[in-house]
CSV table of C-alpha atoms and ligand atoms in Angstrom, one decimal:
chain,number,residue,atom,x,y,z
A,1,MET,CA,118.8,123.2,93.4
A,2,SER,CA,120.2,121.9,90.4
A,3,THR,CA,118.0,121.0,87.5
A,4,VAL,CA,120.2,117.7,85.9
A,5,PRO,CA,118.0,115.2,85.3
A,6,GLY,CA,118.2,112.5,87.6
A,7,ASP,CA,119.9,114.2,90.1
A,8,LEU,CA,118.7,114.1,93.7
A,9,ALA,CA,117.2,117.3,94.3
A,10,LEU,CA,114.7,116.2,91.5
A,11,ALA,CA,113.8,112.2,92.4
A,12,ARG,CA,112.6,114.1,96.2
A,13,ALA,CA,110.6,116.6,94.4
A,14,ARG,CA,108.9,114.3,92.8
A,15,ASP,CA,108.2,112.3,95.8
A,16,ALA,CA,106.9,115.2,97.2
A,17,ALA,CA,104.8,115.7,94.4
A,18,ASP,CA,103.6,112.0,94.2
A,19,PRO,CA,99.7,111.9,96.0
A,20,LEU,CA,100.4,108.1,96.7
A,21,ARG,CA,103.1,109.0,98.9
A,22,PRO,CA,101.6,109.1,102.3
A,23,PHE,CA,101.1,105.3,101.7
A,24,ARG,CA,104.3,104.7,102.6
A,25,GLU,CA,104.3,105.4,106.1
A,26,ARG,CA,101.9,103.0,106.6
A,27,PHE,CA,104.4,100.1,106.0
A,28,CYS,CA,106.9,99.2,108.2
A,29,LEU,CA,110.4,99.9,106.1
A,30,PRO,CA,112.7,97.5,107.9
A,31,VAL,CA,116.2,98.9,109.3
A,32,ALA,CA,120.0,97.1,109.4
A,33,ALA,CA,121.0,96.1,112.6
A,34,ASP,CA,123.0,99.3,113.6
A,35,GLY,CA,118.9,101.0,112.3
A,36,ARG,CA,119.8,102.8,109.5
A,37,PRO,CA,117.6,102.3,107.2
A,38,LEU,CA,117.4,99.8,104.3
A,39,THR,CA,116.8,100.6,100.7
A,40,TYR,CA,114.1,97.5,100.2
A,41,LEU,CA,113.5,97.0,96.4
A,42,CYS,CA,112.2,93.1,97.2
A,43,GLY,CA,108.2,93.2,96.9
A,44,HIS,CA,108.9,90.8,94.0
A,45,SER,CA,110.0,88.1,96.5
A,46,LEU,CA,108.4,89.4,100.2
A,47,GLY,CA,106.1,93.0,100.7
A,48,LEU,CA,106.5,94.6,103.4
A,49,ALA,CA,104.6,94.3,106.6
A,50,PRO,CA,101.3,97.1,106.4
A,51,ARG,CA,101.5,98.9,110.3
A,52,THR,CA,97.4,97.9,110.2
A,53,ALA,CA,98.8,93.8,109.6
A,54,ARG,CA,99.8,93.8,113.3
A,55,ASP,CA,95.8,94.7,114.5
A,56,TYR,CA,94.2,92.5,112.1
A,57,VAL,CA,96.5,89.6,113.8
A,58,ASP,CA,95.4,91.1,117.3
A,59,ARG,CA,91.9,91.4,116.9
A,60,GLU,CA,91.6,87.6,116.2
A,61,LEU,CA,94.0,86.2,119.0
A,62,ASP,CA,92.4,88.3,121.0
A,63,ASP,CA,89.0,86.9,119.6
A,64,TRP,CA,90.6,83.6,120.0
A,65,ALA,CA,91.4,84.3,123.8
A,66,ARG,CA,88.0,86.2,124.7
A,67,LEU,CA,85.4,83.3,123.2
A,68,GLY,CA,87.4,80.2,121.8
A,69,VAL,CA,84.9,77.8,119.5
A,70,VAL,CA,82.6,80.7,119.7
A,71,GLY,CA,84.8,83.0,117.7
A,72,HIS,CA,83.6,80.8,114.8
A,73,HIS,CA,80.4,82.7,114.9
A,74,ALA,CA,80.7,85.8,117.1
A,75,ALA,CA,84.2,86.8,116.4
A,76,THR,CA,84.7,90.8,114.9
A,77,ARG,CA,84.9,89.0,112.1
A,78,PRO,CA,83.6,85.3,112.4
A,79,TRP,CA,86.0,82.7,111.2
A,80,MET,CA,83.0,80.9,109.8
A,81,THR,CA,83.2,83.4,106.7
A,82,TYR,CA,86.6,84.8,107.3
A,83,ALA,CA,88.0,84.4,103.9
A,84,ASP,CA,85.2,86.1,102.0
A,85,HIS,CA,86.5,89.5,103.4
A,86,ALA,CA,89.1,88.9,101.1
A,87,GLN,CA,87.0,88.5,98.1
A,88,ALA,CA,86.3,91.9,96.9
A,89,GLY,CA,89.8,92.7,97.1
A,90,LEU,CA,91.2,90.1,95.5
A,91,ALA,CA,88.3,90.1,92.6
A,92,GLN,CA,89.2,94.1,92.1
A,93,LEU,CA,92.7,93.0,91.6
A,94,ALA,CA,92.4,90.3,89.7
A,95,GLY,CA,89.8,91.4,87.3
A,96,ALA,CA,86.4,88.9,88.7
A,97,ALA,CA,83.6,88.9,90.3
A,98,PRO,CA,83.9,88.3,93.7
A,99,ALA,CA,82.1,84.8,93.4
A,100,ASP,CA,85.0,84.0,90.9
A,101,VAL,CA,87.8,83.9,93.5
A,102,VAL,CA,89.0,82.6,96.7
A,103,ALA,CA,91.6,83.4,99.3
A,104,MET,CA,92.6,79.1,100.0
A,105,ASN,CA,95.9,77.4,100.7
A,106,SER,CA,99.3,78.4,98.8
A,107,LEU,CA,100.1,79.2,95.2
A,108,THR,CA,101.6,75.2,94.7
A,109,THR,CA,98.6,73.4,96.5
A,110,ASN,CA,96.5,75.6,94.7
A,111,LEU,CA,98.2,75.0,91.1
A,112,HIS,CA,97.6,71.3,92.4
A,113,LEU,CA,93.5,71.4,93.0
A,114,MET,CA,93.4,73.2,89.8
A,115,LEU,CA,95.5,70.6,87.4
A,116,ALA,CA,93.6,68.1,89.2
A,117,ALA,CA,89.5,69.9,88.2
A,118,PHE,CA,91.4,70.9,84.8
A,119,TYR,CA,93.8,68.7,83.5
A,120,ARG,CA,92.3,66.1,82.2
A,121,PRO,CA,94.4,63.7,79.9
A,122,ARG,CA,92.1,62.0,77.3
A,123,GLY,CA,93.6,60.0,73.8
A,124,VAL,CA,96.4,62.0,72.3
A,125,ARG,CA,95.4,65.5,74.1
A,126,THR,CA,97.9,65.2,77.5
A,127,ARG,CA,99.9,67.4,76.9
A,128,ILE,CA,101.3,71.0,79.3
A,129,LEU,CA,102.6,73.9,77.5
A,130,LEU,CA,105.0,76.1,80.0
A,131,GLU,CA,107.9,78.7,79.8
A,132,ALA,CA,111.5,77.3,80.0
A,133,GLY,CA,112.9,78.5,83.3
A,134,ALA,CA,109.5,78.4,84.6
A,135,PHE,CA,109.5,78.5,88.3
A,136,SER,CA,110.7,75.3,90.1
A,137,SER,CA,107.7,74.9,92.2
A,138,ASP,CA,105.4,74.9,89.1
A,139,ARG,CA,107.3,72.7,86.8
A,140,HIS,CA,107.5,70.3,90.2
A,141,ALA,CA,103.8,70.4,90.3
A,142,VAL,CA,102.9,70.0,86.3
A,143,ALA,CA,105.9,67.1,86.1
A,144,SER,CA,104.2,65.1,88.7
A,145,GLN,CA,100.5,66.0,87.8
A,146,LEU,CA,101.8,64.4,84.7
A,147,ALA,CA,103.6,61.3,86.3
A,148,TRP,CA,100.4,61.0,88.9
A,149,HIS,CA,98.2,60.4,85.5
A,150,GLY,CA,101.1,57.5,84.3
A,151,LEU,CA,102.3,59.7,81.6
A,152,ASP,CA,106.1,61.0,81.4
A,153,PRO,CA,107.0,64.3,81.7
A,154,ALA,CA,109.6,64.0,78.9
A,155,ALA,CA,107.1,63.1,76.3
A,156,HIS,CA,103.9,65.6,77.8
A,157,LEU,CA,105.6,68.5,79.6
A,158,VAL,CA,106.3,71.1,76.3
A,159,GLU,CA,108.7,73.4,77.3
A,160,LEU,CA,109.3,76.3,75.5
A,161,GLU,CA,112.4,78.1,74.8
A,162,PRO,CA,112.6,81.9,75.1
A,163,ASP,CA,114.3,84.1,72.3
A,164,PRO,CA,118.3,82.8,72.3
A,165,ARG,CA,119.1,86.4,71.8
A,166,SER,CA,116.6,88.5,73.8
A,167,GLY,CA,116.4,86.2,76.4
A,168,VAL,CA,112.3,86.9,76.5
A,169,PHE,CA,109.3,85.4,74.4
A,170,ASP,CA,107.9,87.0,71.6
A,171,GLU,CA,104.0,85.8,72.0
A,172,ALA,CA,103.2,85.5,68.5
A,173,GLU,CA,105.8,82.6,69.1
A,174,VAL,CA,104.2,81.3,71.7
A,175,GLU,CA,100.6,81.6,69.4
A,176,ALA,CA,102.3,79.6,67.4
A,177,ALA,CA,103.6,76.9,69.4
A,178,ILE,CA,100.2,76.6,70.5
A,179,GLY,CA,99.1,76.2,67.1
A,180,ARG,CA,101.5,73.9,66.3
A,181,GLU,CA,100.6,71.3,69.5
A,182,GLY,CA,96.8,71.8,68.6
A,183,ASP,CA,95.0,68.6,69.5
A,184,ARG,CA,97.8,67.1,71.4
A,185,LEU,CA,97.8,70.0,73.8
A,186,ALA,CA,95.8,69.7,77.1
A,187,LEU,CA,97.0,72.8,78.9
A,188,VAL,CA,98.8,76.1,78.7
A,189,LEU,CA,100.0,77.2,82.1
A,190,TRP,CA,101.9,80.6,81.6
A,191,PRO,CA,102.9,83.7,84.1
A,192,GLY,CA,101.3,86.7,84.1
A,193,VAL,CA,104.7,88.0,84.4
A,194,GLN,CA,107.6,86.1,84.4
A,195,TYR,CA,109.9,85.7,87.8
A,196,ARG,CA,113.1,85.8,86.7
A,197,SER,CA,113.1,88.4,83.5
A,198,GLY,CA,110.0,90.3,84.6
A,199,GLN,CA,108.4,90.0,81.2
A,200,ALA,CA,105.0,90.6,81.2
A,201,PHE,CA,102.0,89.1,78.7
A,202,ASP,CA,98.8,89.9,76.9
A,203,LEU,CA,97.4,86.9,78.5
A,204,GLY,CA,94.0,87.4,76.1
A,205,ARG,CA,96.1,86.5,73.6
A,206,LEU,CA,97.6,83.5,74.9
A,207,ALA,CA,94.2,81.9,76.1
A,208,ARG,CA,92.8,82.4,72.7
A,209,ALA,CA,95.2,80.6,71.4
A,210,ALA,CA,94.7,77.8,73.7
A,211,HIS,CA,91.2,78.1,73.5
A,212,ALA,CA,91.2,77.6,69.1
A,213,VAL,CA,93.4,74.1,69.5
A,214,GLY,CA,90.9,72.9,72.4
A,215,ALA,CA,93.1,73.4,75.3
A,216,LEU,CA,92.3,75.2,78.4
A,217,ALA,CA,94.5,78.0,79.9
A,218,GLY,CA,95.6,78.8,83.0
A,219,PHE,CA,97.7,81.7,84.5
A,220,ASP,CA,100.0,82.0,87.6
A,221,HIS,CA,100.2,85.2,89.0
A,222,ALA,CA,102.5,85.1,91.9
A,223,HIS,CA,104.2,87.9,90.0
A,224,ALA,CA,101.4,90.2,88.4
A,225,ILE,CA,98.8,90.3,91.3
A,226,GLY,CA,99.2,94.2,93.2
A,227,ASN,CA,101.7,94.6,90.4
A,228,LEU,CA,99.4,95.4,86.9
A,229,PRO,CA,95.8,95.6,86.9
A,230,LEU,CA,94.8,92.0,85.8
A,231,SER,CA,91.3,90.9,83.9
A,232,VAL,CA,91.3,87.6,84.5
A,233,THR,CA,87.5,87.1,83.5
A,234,ALA,CA,88.0,89.1,80.2
A,235,ASP,CA,91.3,87.3,79.3
A,236,GLU,CA,89.1,84.0,79.3
A,237,ALA,CA,91.7,82.7,81.6
A,238,ASP,CA,89.7,79.2,82.9
A,239,PHE,CA,91.6,79.3,86.0
A,240,ALA,CA,94.4,81.3,87.6
A,241,ILE,CA,96.3,80.9,91.1
A,242,TRP,CA,98.8,83.5,93.6
A,243,CYS,CA,100.3,83.9,96.4
A,244,SER,CA,99.5,87.0,98.3
A,245,TYR,CA,103.1,87.7,99.8
A,246,LYS,CA,104.8,89.1,96.7
A,247,TYR,CA,103.0,92.7,96.4
A,248,LEU,CA,100.1,91.6,98.2
A,249,ASN,CA,102.3,92.4,101.1
A,250,ALA,CA,100.3,89.3,103.3
A,251,GLY,CA,103.5,88.4,105.0
A,252,PRO,CA,105.3,84.8,104.7
A,253,GLY,CA,103.5,81.8,103.6
A,254,ALA,CA,100.1,83.8,104.0
A,255,VAL,CA,96.8,82.7,102.0
A,256,GLY,CA,97.1,82.0,98.5
A,257,GLY,CA,94.4,82.8,95.9
A,258,CYS,CA,92.8,80.9,92.9
A,259,PHE,CA,89.9,82.5,90.5
A,260,VAL,CA,88.0,79.9,88.3
A,261,HIS,CA,86.2,81.5,85.1
A,262,PRO,CA,82.5,81.6,85.9
A,263,ARG,CA,81.4,79.0,82.8
A,264,HIS,CA,83.3,76.1,84.8
A,265,THR,CA,81.6,76.6,88.3
A,266,ARG,CA,77.9,77.2,86.9
A,267,ALA,CA,78.3,74.6,84.3
A,268,GLU,CA,76.4,71.4,86.1
A,269,GLY,CA,78.7,69.2,87.6
A,270,ALA,CA,81.7,71.8,88.1
A,271,ARG,CA,84.5,69.0,88.8
A,272,GLY,CA,87.7,68.8,91.1
A,273,LEU,CA,88.7,67.4,94.4
A,274,GLU,CA,86.7,68.0,97.3
A,275,GLY,CA,86.7,69.1,101.1
A,276,TRP,CA,83.8,70.2,103.5
A,277,TRP,CA,84.4,73.7,102.8
A,278,GLY,CA,83.8,73.6,99.4
A,279,HIS,CA,80.6,72.4,100.1
A,280,GLU,CA,77.5,74.4,99.7
A,281,ALA,CA,77.6,76.7,102.7
A,282,ALA,CA,73.7,76.1,103.5
A,283,THR,CA,74.2,73.0,104.3
A,284,ARG,CA,77.6,72.3,105.1
A,285,PHE,CA,76.9,71.7,108.7
A,286,ARG,CA,74.7,68.9,108.0
A,287,MET,CA,77.4,66.7,107.7
A,288,GLU,CA,75.9,64.7,104.8
A,289,PRO,CA,77.8,62.5,102.9
A,290,ARG,CA,76.5,63.5,99.4
A,291,PHE,CA,78.7,66.4,98.2
A,292,VAL,CA,76.6,69.6,97.1
A,293,ARG,CA,79.4,71.9,95.4
A,294,GLU,CA,79.3,75.9,96.3
A,295,PRO,CA,78.9,77.7,93.3
A,296,GLY,CA,81.9,80.1,92.3
A,297,ALA,CA,85.9,79.5,93.4
A,298,ALA,CA,84.9,78.7,97.0
A,299,GLY,CA,83.6,75.6,95.4
A,300,PHE,CA,87.1,74.5,95.4
A,301,ALA,CA,87.9,75.2,98.9
A,302,LEU,CA,89.1,72.1,100.7
A,303,SER,CA,89.5,73.3,104.8
A,304,ASN,CA,88.4,76.2,106.9
A,305,PRO,CA,90.7,79.2,106.3
A,306,PRO,CA,93.7,79.7,108.0
A,307,VAL,CA,92.5,82.7,110.0
A,308,LEU,CA,96.2,84.0,111.4
A,309,SER,CA,97.6,83.6,107.5
A,310,THR,CA,94.3,86.2,106.2
A,311,ALA,CA,94.8,88.5,108.3
A,312,PRO,CA,97.5,90.3,107.5
A,313,LEU,CA,95.8,90.0,103.6
A,314,LEU,CA,93.1,92.1,104.4
A,315,ALA,CA,95.0,94.7,105.8
A,316,SER,CA,97.0,95.1,103.2
A,317,LEU,CA,93.8,94.6,100.5
A,318,GLU,CA,92.7,97.8,102.7
A,319,LEU,CA,95.6,99.9,101.6
A,320,PHE,CA,95.2,98.7,97.5
A,321,ALA,CA,91.4,99.6,97.4
A,322,ALA,CA,92.4,103.2,99.0
A,323,ALA,CA,95.2,103.9,96.8
A,324,GLY,CA,93.3,102.0,93.7
A,325,ILE,CA,95.3,99.6,91.2
A,326,GLY,CA,94.7,102.3,88.3
A,327,ALA,CA,97.0,104.6,90.3
A,328,LEU,CA,99.5,102.6,91.8
A,329,ARG,CA,100.1,101.3,88.0
A,330,ARG,CA,100.9,104.8,87.3
A,331,LYS,CA,103.4,105.7,89.4
A,332,SER,CA,104.5,102.3,88.8
A,333,VAL,CA,104.8,102.8,85.5
A,334,GLU,CA,107.2,106.0,86.2
A,335,LEU,CA,109.0,104.7,89.2
A,336,THR,CA,110.4,101.9,86.4
A,337,ALA,CA,111.1,103.8,83.8
A,338,PHE,CA,113.2,106.4,86.3
A,339,LEU,CA,115.1,102.9,87.2
A,340,GLU,CA,115.8,102.2,83.7
A,341,ALA,CA,117.1,105.4,82.9
A,342,ARG,CA,119.6,105.8,85.7
A,343,VAL,CA,120.7,102.0,85.0
A,344,GLU,CA,121.2,102.5,81.3
A,345,GLN,CA,123.0,106.0,82.7
A,346,PHE,CA,125.2,104.4,85.1
A,347,ALA,CA,125.6,100.6,84.6
A,348,GLY,CA,124.5,100.7,80.5
A,349,ARG,CA,127.9,98.7,79.9
A,350,ALA,CA,127.9,96.3,82.8
A,351,VAL,CA,124.5,95.3,82.9
A,352,ARG,CA,121.8,94.6,80.4
A,353,VAL,CA,118.1,94.7,81.1
A,354,LEU,CA,116.7,91.4,80.3
A,355,THR,CA,113.1,93.3,81.1
A,356,PRO,CA,111.5,94.0,77.8
A,357,PRO,CA,111.1,97.6,77.2
A,358,GLY,CA,107.9,99.6,77.6
A,359,PRO,CA,105.0,99.3,80.0
A,360,ALA,CA,103.2,96.7,78.0
A,361,GLN,CA,105.8,94.5,78.4
A,362,ARG,CA,106.7,94.4,82.3
A,363,GLY,CA,105.1,95.2,85.5
A,364,ALA,CA,107.4,96.9,88.6
A,365,GLN,CA,110.3,94.9,88.1
A,366,LEU,CA,114.0,95.3,86.3
A,367,SER,CA,115.7,92.0,85.9
A,368,LEU,CA,119.4,93.4,85.4
A,369,GLN,CA,121.6,91.0,83.3
A,370,PHE,CA,125.9,91.0,84.5
A,371,ALA,CA,128.0,90.9,81.4
A,372,GLY,CA,130.4,89.6,83.3
A,373,GLY,CA,129.0,86.8,84.5
A,374,GLY,CA,127.7,85.3,87.9
A,375,GLU,CA,131.1,86.0,90.1
A,376,HIS,CA,130.9,89.6,89.0
A,377,ALA,CA,127.0,89.9,90.0
A,378,ARG,CA,127.5,88.4,93.2
A,379,ALA,CA,130.5,90.7,94.1
A,380,VAL,CA,128.6,93.7,93.3
A,381,PHE,CA,126.0,92.0,94.8
A,382,GLY,CA,127.6,91.9,97.9
A,383,ARG,CA,128.2,95.3,98.1
A,384,LEU,CA,125.1,96.3,97.6
A,385,ALA,CA,123.8,94.6,100.5
A,386,GLY,CA,126.6,96.4,102.3
A,387,ASP,CA,125.5,99.3,101.2
A,388,GLY,CA,121.6,98.8,102.7
A,389,ILE,CA,120.2,97.9,99.6
A,390,VAL,CA,117.8,95.1,99.6
A,391,CYS,CA,116.9,92.9,96.7
A,392,ASP,CA,118.2,89.7,95.0
A,393,LEU,CA,120.0,88.0,92.5
A,394,ARG,CA,118.9,84.7,90.6
A,395,GLU,CA,121.9,82.4,89.8
A,396,PRO,CA,123.9,82.8,88.0
A,397,ASP,CA,123.7,86.8,86.6
A,398,VAL,CA,120.5,88.0,87.2
A,399,MET,CA,119.7,90.4,89.7
A,400,ARG,CA,115.9,91.6,90.7
A,401,ILE,CA,115.0,95.0,91.4
A,402,ALA,CA,111.2,95.7,92.0
A,403,PRO,CA,110.5,99.7,92.7
A,404,VAL,CA,107.0,99.2,94.4
A,405,PRO,CA,104.6,102.1,94.5
A,406,LEU,CA,102.5,101.6,97.5
A,407,TYR,CA,105.5,101.8,99.6
A,408,ASN,CA,108.9,102.9,97.1
A,409,GLY,CA,109.6,106.0,95.6
A,410,PHE,CA,112.2,107.7,92.8
A,411,GLU,CA,114.7,108.3,95.7
A,412,ASP,CA,114.8,104.9,96.6
A,413,VAL,CA,115.5,104.3,92.8
A,414,TRP,CA,118.0,107.2,92.8
A,415,HIS,CA,119.5,105.7,95.6
A,416,PHE,CA,119.9,102.4,94.4
A,417,THR,CA,121.2,103.2,91.2
A,418,SER,CA,123.8,105.3,92.7
A,419,ARG,CA,125.5,102.6,94.6
A,420,LEU,CA,125.0,100.5,92.0
A,421,ASP,CA,127.4,102.8,90.2
A,422,ALA,CA,130.0,102.8,92.8
A,423,ALA,CA,130.2,99.2,93.3
A,424,LEU,CA,130.5,98.6,89.7
A,425,ARG,CA,133.2,101.1,90.2
A,426,ALA,CA,134.5,99.2,92.8
A,427,GLU,CA,134.3,96.1,90.7
A,428,GLY,CA,135.7,97.1,88.0
B,501,PLP,C1,106.7,82.5,94.4
B,501,PLP,C2,106.2,81.4,93.3
B,501,PLP,C3,105.5,81.1,94.0
B,501,PLP,C4,105.5,80.1,95.2
B,501,PLP,O1,104.7,78.8,95.3
B,501,PLP,P1,103.7,78.8,97.2
B,501,PLP,O2,103.5,77.6,96.8
B,501,PLP,O3,103.6,80.2,97.8
B,501,PLP,O4,105.5,78.4,97.9
B,501,PLP,C5,105.2,79.2,93.0
B,501,PLP,N1,105.1,79.8,91.6
B,501,PLP,C6,105.7,80.9,90.9
B,501,PLP,C7,105.8,81.4,89.9
B,501,PLP,C8,106.1,81.9,92.2
B,501,PLP,O5,106.4,83.0,91.3
């Protein structure tokens, strides 16, 4: 066995020594049409299926078949309170108390609900600050909320540009921008991990800056939850939202999640749009016209929970609880550092790592920006796909790679970077 750093035997040895390695077997690993295993590095877009997800879904289908309406009370996990089973696991990952999180709807819907509750423009305080190049749906949601209030997004949506040289944000600049907006600022909406660059942020710092000027702070944790340990309560987020099909592995279109800080839900007259599922559970079925909000984040639910899209989330949260987000993060830091070192070794001239260096400013994902531009990136991406590598390309020239500690290993990273090296040589 050679001892050259970065060789295959060494990567395999690191996998063999990894205490989290057995979790890989608890996921369905995709294979190509010809049966060859694929190298899946796309958990930032759609997490893999936990093997037990099928059992969780089957149980609900069986209970539905067996019980009909009685399943609301008599199912193995009664449907009336089905979403409650996700609370402890989500709270653990979000860094919140269980009562302050709720599994409901999908991400964009939850963002709209949170904006309806917390974006209340008054006088000069009308603006919403967002990162330039934000995920399209977040921008659409914010712009349409402004328009809904009769405000022109061109004037009231403030999009902060990243540093033009590095392509990422300097937190001090974000803080300064918040300070400059001052009392014109109603809300800062910021990602825990930016979807394109992979940059992670000290959100407590940004929330403090927002609060210092009298604005609120909402976090989009789509790319952060299940990726990094989070601390939404300690960070003083007013609200946070996420989807659960990326690092949370709950399946396509699975139920999303939401955090509301207890200072908003314990306060008399907590605000927000209303539906029967946000009504106090104890009296919900009296069906009375007057709305009494359930305490905690559950008071923002509208509808009875989508049991079939919540079932795989429970399967996945069980795996997170068994592995522990702290241990997952420690492995993730090593995996991503290994990826970075190999990319620099084999592709340092052809690609620039857009994601900031160092674990404090990133999660699992590295974003590789192709010096040769979009056409070169697409050609390399096509070769990688032909070689059984699953990752993605954000137009025009950013390839996103996420080694996920629950099911990826050092050999996956080794294999990807070897194929990247070969593809770059072939494409010149
Ligand atoms: C994945 C993602 C979404 C997707 O929104 P859905 O409503 O779940 O379709 C929205 N915003 C961000 C930042 C995302 O990463």
